[in-house]
Amino acid sequence: MAHSLLIVYEPLNILIDKRGYWEGYIDFYEKYWGGPTSPFGVWFGQEYETFRKVLSEHMGIDEEEIEDCFFMKDKEGYYITPLGSKAKSYILSSENYIPIEWFVPFRDEEREFFYTPWGFAGMHYDAKVNLGLKRLREADEIIRMAAEGRRKGWLPIFQRLDDIQVGIIELEKWLSGFDPSGYVLLNYGELSSFIHPYTLKNERSVKEIWDVLSLLEKGQIDKAQLTLNIMVEKWEDIRKKASGDVIKSTIQ
């Protein structure tokens, strides 16, 4: 079983209620580990328990009162994703694959392939929330306009587009609940381990879905259908490999 994540980071300066706590947490964490925490980090052995003990002493609180977060920063300041009981509202998780609509809020140039300090390959995209919402709305409109083609005859692509559009609308509602100046990040997470590093380095699903949408805009339905079919089959293959449904996958 492998999970991919869609994560929202909100500006620290808007989290008024616990801003002092999060500032103290971030300051300590950066000094303790020498950098920001993230969903790409890994705790080994008793590292987390030791960290919590030292943090509680530093901040003068009981260990039971500690709340964790992911955080990142840019030139404007810090952004955080509270964990624990609040994580469900900030994080969407998908098991063994990435839903097609999750690629829509991003552009190919926002892609980052990397190796962790432990030698594992990984992939993520990140974009400002306001840009992600704009792209979701743009994609929704393109699909709505393309659906007019049904009047000239039904094609198989429209069933898949219906499903993707439902996902886009749900994603837009979710993302609209956050500060537009925050970040949304797509983390391939544990799925990265089921794709060969060379293949992962050349993985371009964001470009592929926007190629589909561009073809739809141009009225090139057959080409859009072919491109989408290939993309869907790729992720179905990854899903089977990650879930153990097949012994050998065509993904190398």
XYZ file of C-alpha atoms in Angstrom:
252
model
C 0.000 0.000 0.000
C 1.338 3.421 -0.983
C -0.104 6.879 -0.497
C 0.163 10.090 -2.477
C -0.737 13.391 -0.821
C -2.249 16.716 -1.788
C -1.277 19.209 0.907
C -2.166 22.834 1.601
C 0.268 25.123 3.430
C -1.266 28.311 4.846
C 0.664 31.507 5.731
C 1.782 31.457 9.344
C 0.758 35.087 9.800
C -2.947 34.302 9.353
C -3.014 31.609 12.061
C -3.642 34.077 14.870
C -4.806 31.700 17.618
C -1.634 29.600 17.820
C 0.846 31.774 15.973
C 3.159 32.066 18.974
C 3.276 28.300 19.419
C 4.005 27.650 15.750
C 6.733 30.307 15.677
C 8.395 28.639 18.665
C 7.995 25.184 17.122
C 9.498 26.264 13.791
C 12.398 28.108 15.413
C 13.277 25.087 17.548
C 12.851 22.600 14.705
C 15.150 24.513 12.362
C 17.846 24.767 15.030
C 17.417 21.110 16.026
C 17.454 19.646 12.499
C 19.036 22.474 10.505
C 16.116 22.949 8.148
C 12.342 22.826 7.691
C 10.198 19.747 8.193
C 8.237 18.289 5.309
C 6.308 15.193 4.222
C 9.569 13.915 2.717
C 11.225 13.571 6.119
C 11.763 10.246 7.858
C 12.158 9.566 11.595
C 14.464 6.685 12.514
C 14.457 4.667 15.726
C 13.777 6.874 18.749
C 14.437 10.170 16.930
C 10.851 11.423 17.151
C 10.458 10.541 20.834
C 13.746 12.301 21.621
C 12.706 15.341 19.600
C 9.370 15.605 21.451
C 11.086 15.320 24.841
C 13.619 18.069 24.067
C 10.950 20.263 22.450
C 8.655 20.009 25.477
C 11.501 21.047 27.763
C 12.461 23.933 25.477
C 8.906 25.276 25.226
C 7.926 24.519 28.806
C 4.937 22.339 27.942
C 3.988 18.705 28.496
C 4.687 16.299 25.668
C 0.950 15.648 25.398
C 0.458 19.316 24.437
C 2.841 19.170 21.476
C 1.299 19.658 18.035
C 3.367 18.987 14.945
C 3.263 20.505 11.476
C 4.881 20.477 8.079
C 6.326 23.862 7.193
C 8.010 25.597 4.312
C 9.155 29.119 3.592
C 9.661 31.561 0.765
C 10.698 35.221 0.620
C 7.297 36.204 2.051
C 7.620 34.107 5.203
C 6.579 30.726 6.636
C 3.696 28.465 5.644
C 2.444 25.547 7.712
C 0.276 22.469 7.554
C -0.946 21.559 11.050
C -0.887 17.822 11.693
C -2.756 15.705 14.223
C -6.540 16.053 14.365
C -6.515 19.024 11.938
C -4.483 17.252 9.244
C -7.594 15.846 7.514
C -8.708 19.331 6.486
C -5.255 20.254 5.122
C -4.283 16.938 3.524
C -5.960 14.703 0.963
C -4.599 11.175 0.631
C -4.960 8.719 -2.233
C -4.093 5.052 -1.987
C -1.926 3.431 -4.676
C -2.427 6.051 -7.389
C -2.898 9.770 -8.047
C -6.357 10.919 -9.211
C -6.163 12.620 -12.612
C -7.750 15.833 -11.305
C -4.920 16.261 -8.776
C -2.575 17.191 -11.627
C -4.792 20.037 -12.862
C -3.782 22.765 -10.308
C -0.179 22.657 -11.519
C 2.012 23.378 -14.533
C 4.918 21.305 -15.822
C 7.499 23.928 -14.822
C 6.414 23.590 -11.160
C 7.617 20.005 -11.103
C 10.554 18.936 -8.922
C 12.291 15.583 -9.088
C 14.724 14.974 -6.244
C 16.631 12.447 -4.204
C 16.194 12.391 -0.434
C 19.263 12.352 1.852
C 18.643 8.588 2.143
C 18.925 8.035 -1.606
C 15.234 7.604 -2.454
C 13.822 9.278 -5.572
C 10.821 11.548 -5.119
C 8.598 13.948 -7.004
C 6.399 16.892 -6.148
C 4.690 19.930 -7.633
C 3.799 23.096 -5.775
C 1.803 26.174 -6.726
C 0.100 29.096 -5.039
C -3.471 28.291 -4.007
C -4.886 31.147 -6.089
C -3.146 29.794 -9.210
C -4.353 26.277 -8.463
C -7.943 27.503 -8.219
C -7.635 29.485 -11.440
C -6.401 26.407 -13.284
C -9.146 24.184 -11.873
C -11.783 26.661 -13.044
C -10.129 26.908 -16.455
C -10.117 23.125 -16.824
C -13.747 22.904 -15.712
C -14.752 25.418 -18.374
C -12.800 23.619 -21.100
C -14.505 20.325 -20.272
C -17.930 21.991 -20.179
C -17.385 23.502 -23.612
C -16.057 20.234 -25.040
C -19.114 18.405 -23.733
C -21.164 20.312 -26.302
C -19.729 17.806 -28.752
C -22.099 15.216 -27.361
C -24.785 16.802 -29.497
C -22.884 15.547 -32.537
C -22.518 12.042 -31.163
C -21.358 10.382 -27.955
C -17.704 9.417 -27.602
C -16.077 7.264 -24.853
C -13.872 10.146 -23.716
C -16.855 12.003 -22.285
C -17.497 9.375 -19.609
C -13.946 9.802 -18.340
C -14.222 13.561 -18.621
C -17.407 13.435 -16.517
C -15.530 11.627 -13.749
C -12.569 14.000 -13.952
C -14.871 17.025 -13.923
C -16.615 15.811 -10.757
C -13.191 15.491 -9.140
C -12.195 18.964 -10.330
C -15.334 20.526 -8.834
C -14.788 18.762 -5.491
C -11.133 19.795 -5.464
C -12.050 23.398 -6.215
C -14.483 23.447 -3.270
C -11.823 22.043 -0.956
C -9.095 24.422 -2.094
C -11.429 27.426 -1.876
C -11.505 26.996 1.895
C -7.881 28.078 2.282
C -6.037 31.384 2.086
C -5.300 32.107 -1.600
C -1.738 33.203 -0.793
C -0.880 29.753 0.576
C 0.600 26.823 -1.326
C -0.852 23.558 -2.602
C 1.638 20.728 -3.008
C 1.264 17.379 -4.774
C 3.556 14.794 -3.221
C 3.949 11.474 -5.065
C 4.899 10.064 -1.676
C 5.335 6.304 -1.353
C 4.250 5.806 -4.969
C 7.709 6.981 -6.002
C 9.155 3.691 -4.769
C 7.009 1.763 -7.273
C 8.366 3.668 -10.277
C 11.942 3.294 -11.484
C 13.904 6.519 -10.739
C 14.655 7.033 -14.457
C 10.962 6.697 -15.329
C 9.955 8.937 -12.431
C 12.441 11.576 -13.538
C 10.648 11.692 -16.897
C 7.115 11.432 -15.508
C 5.016 14.280 -16.933
C 1.392 13.724 -15.913
C 0.722 17.435 -15.367
C 1.840 18.209 -18.920
C -0.198 15.279 -20.215
C -3.499 16.380 -18.673
C -3.008 19.924 -19.938
C -2.211 18.500 -23.382
C -5.574 16.720 -23.212
C -7.326 19.961 -22.270
C -5.556 21.888 -25.034
C -6.635 19.305 -27.609
C -10.198 19.520 -26.339
C -10.139 23.304 -26.776
C -9.012 22.846 -30.369
C -11.757 20.334 -31.027
C -9.256 17.511 -31.602
C -11.343 14.977 -29.704
C -9.745 11.820 -31.111
C -6.229 12.979 -30.180
C -7.462 14.081 -26.748
C -9.027 10.663 -26.208
C -5.843 8.835 -27.183
C -3.676 11.016 -24.905
C -6.057 10.602 -21.985
C -6.318 6.829 -22.509
C -2.535 6.472 -22.372
C -2.372 8.556 -19.199
C -5.167 6.590 -17.496
C -3.579 3.275 -18.448
C -0.233 4.421 -17.038
C -1.764 5.220 -13.672
C -3.807 2.023 -13.666
C -0.557 0.130 -14.183
C 1.045 2.002 -11.277
C -2.022 1.319 -9.113
C -1.819 -2.405 -9.825
C 1.879 -2.519 -9.036
C 1.508 -0.533 -5.793
C -1.475 -2.584 -4.625
C 0.085 -5.911 -5.536
C -2.615 -6.754 -8.095
C 0.014 -7.834 -10.583
C 3.318 -9.596 -10.129
C 5.023 -7.713 -12.911
C 4.115 -4.236 -14.170
C 4.972 -2.610 -17.461
C 6.201 0.444 -15.507
C 9.989 0.154 -15.414
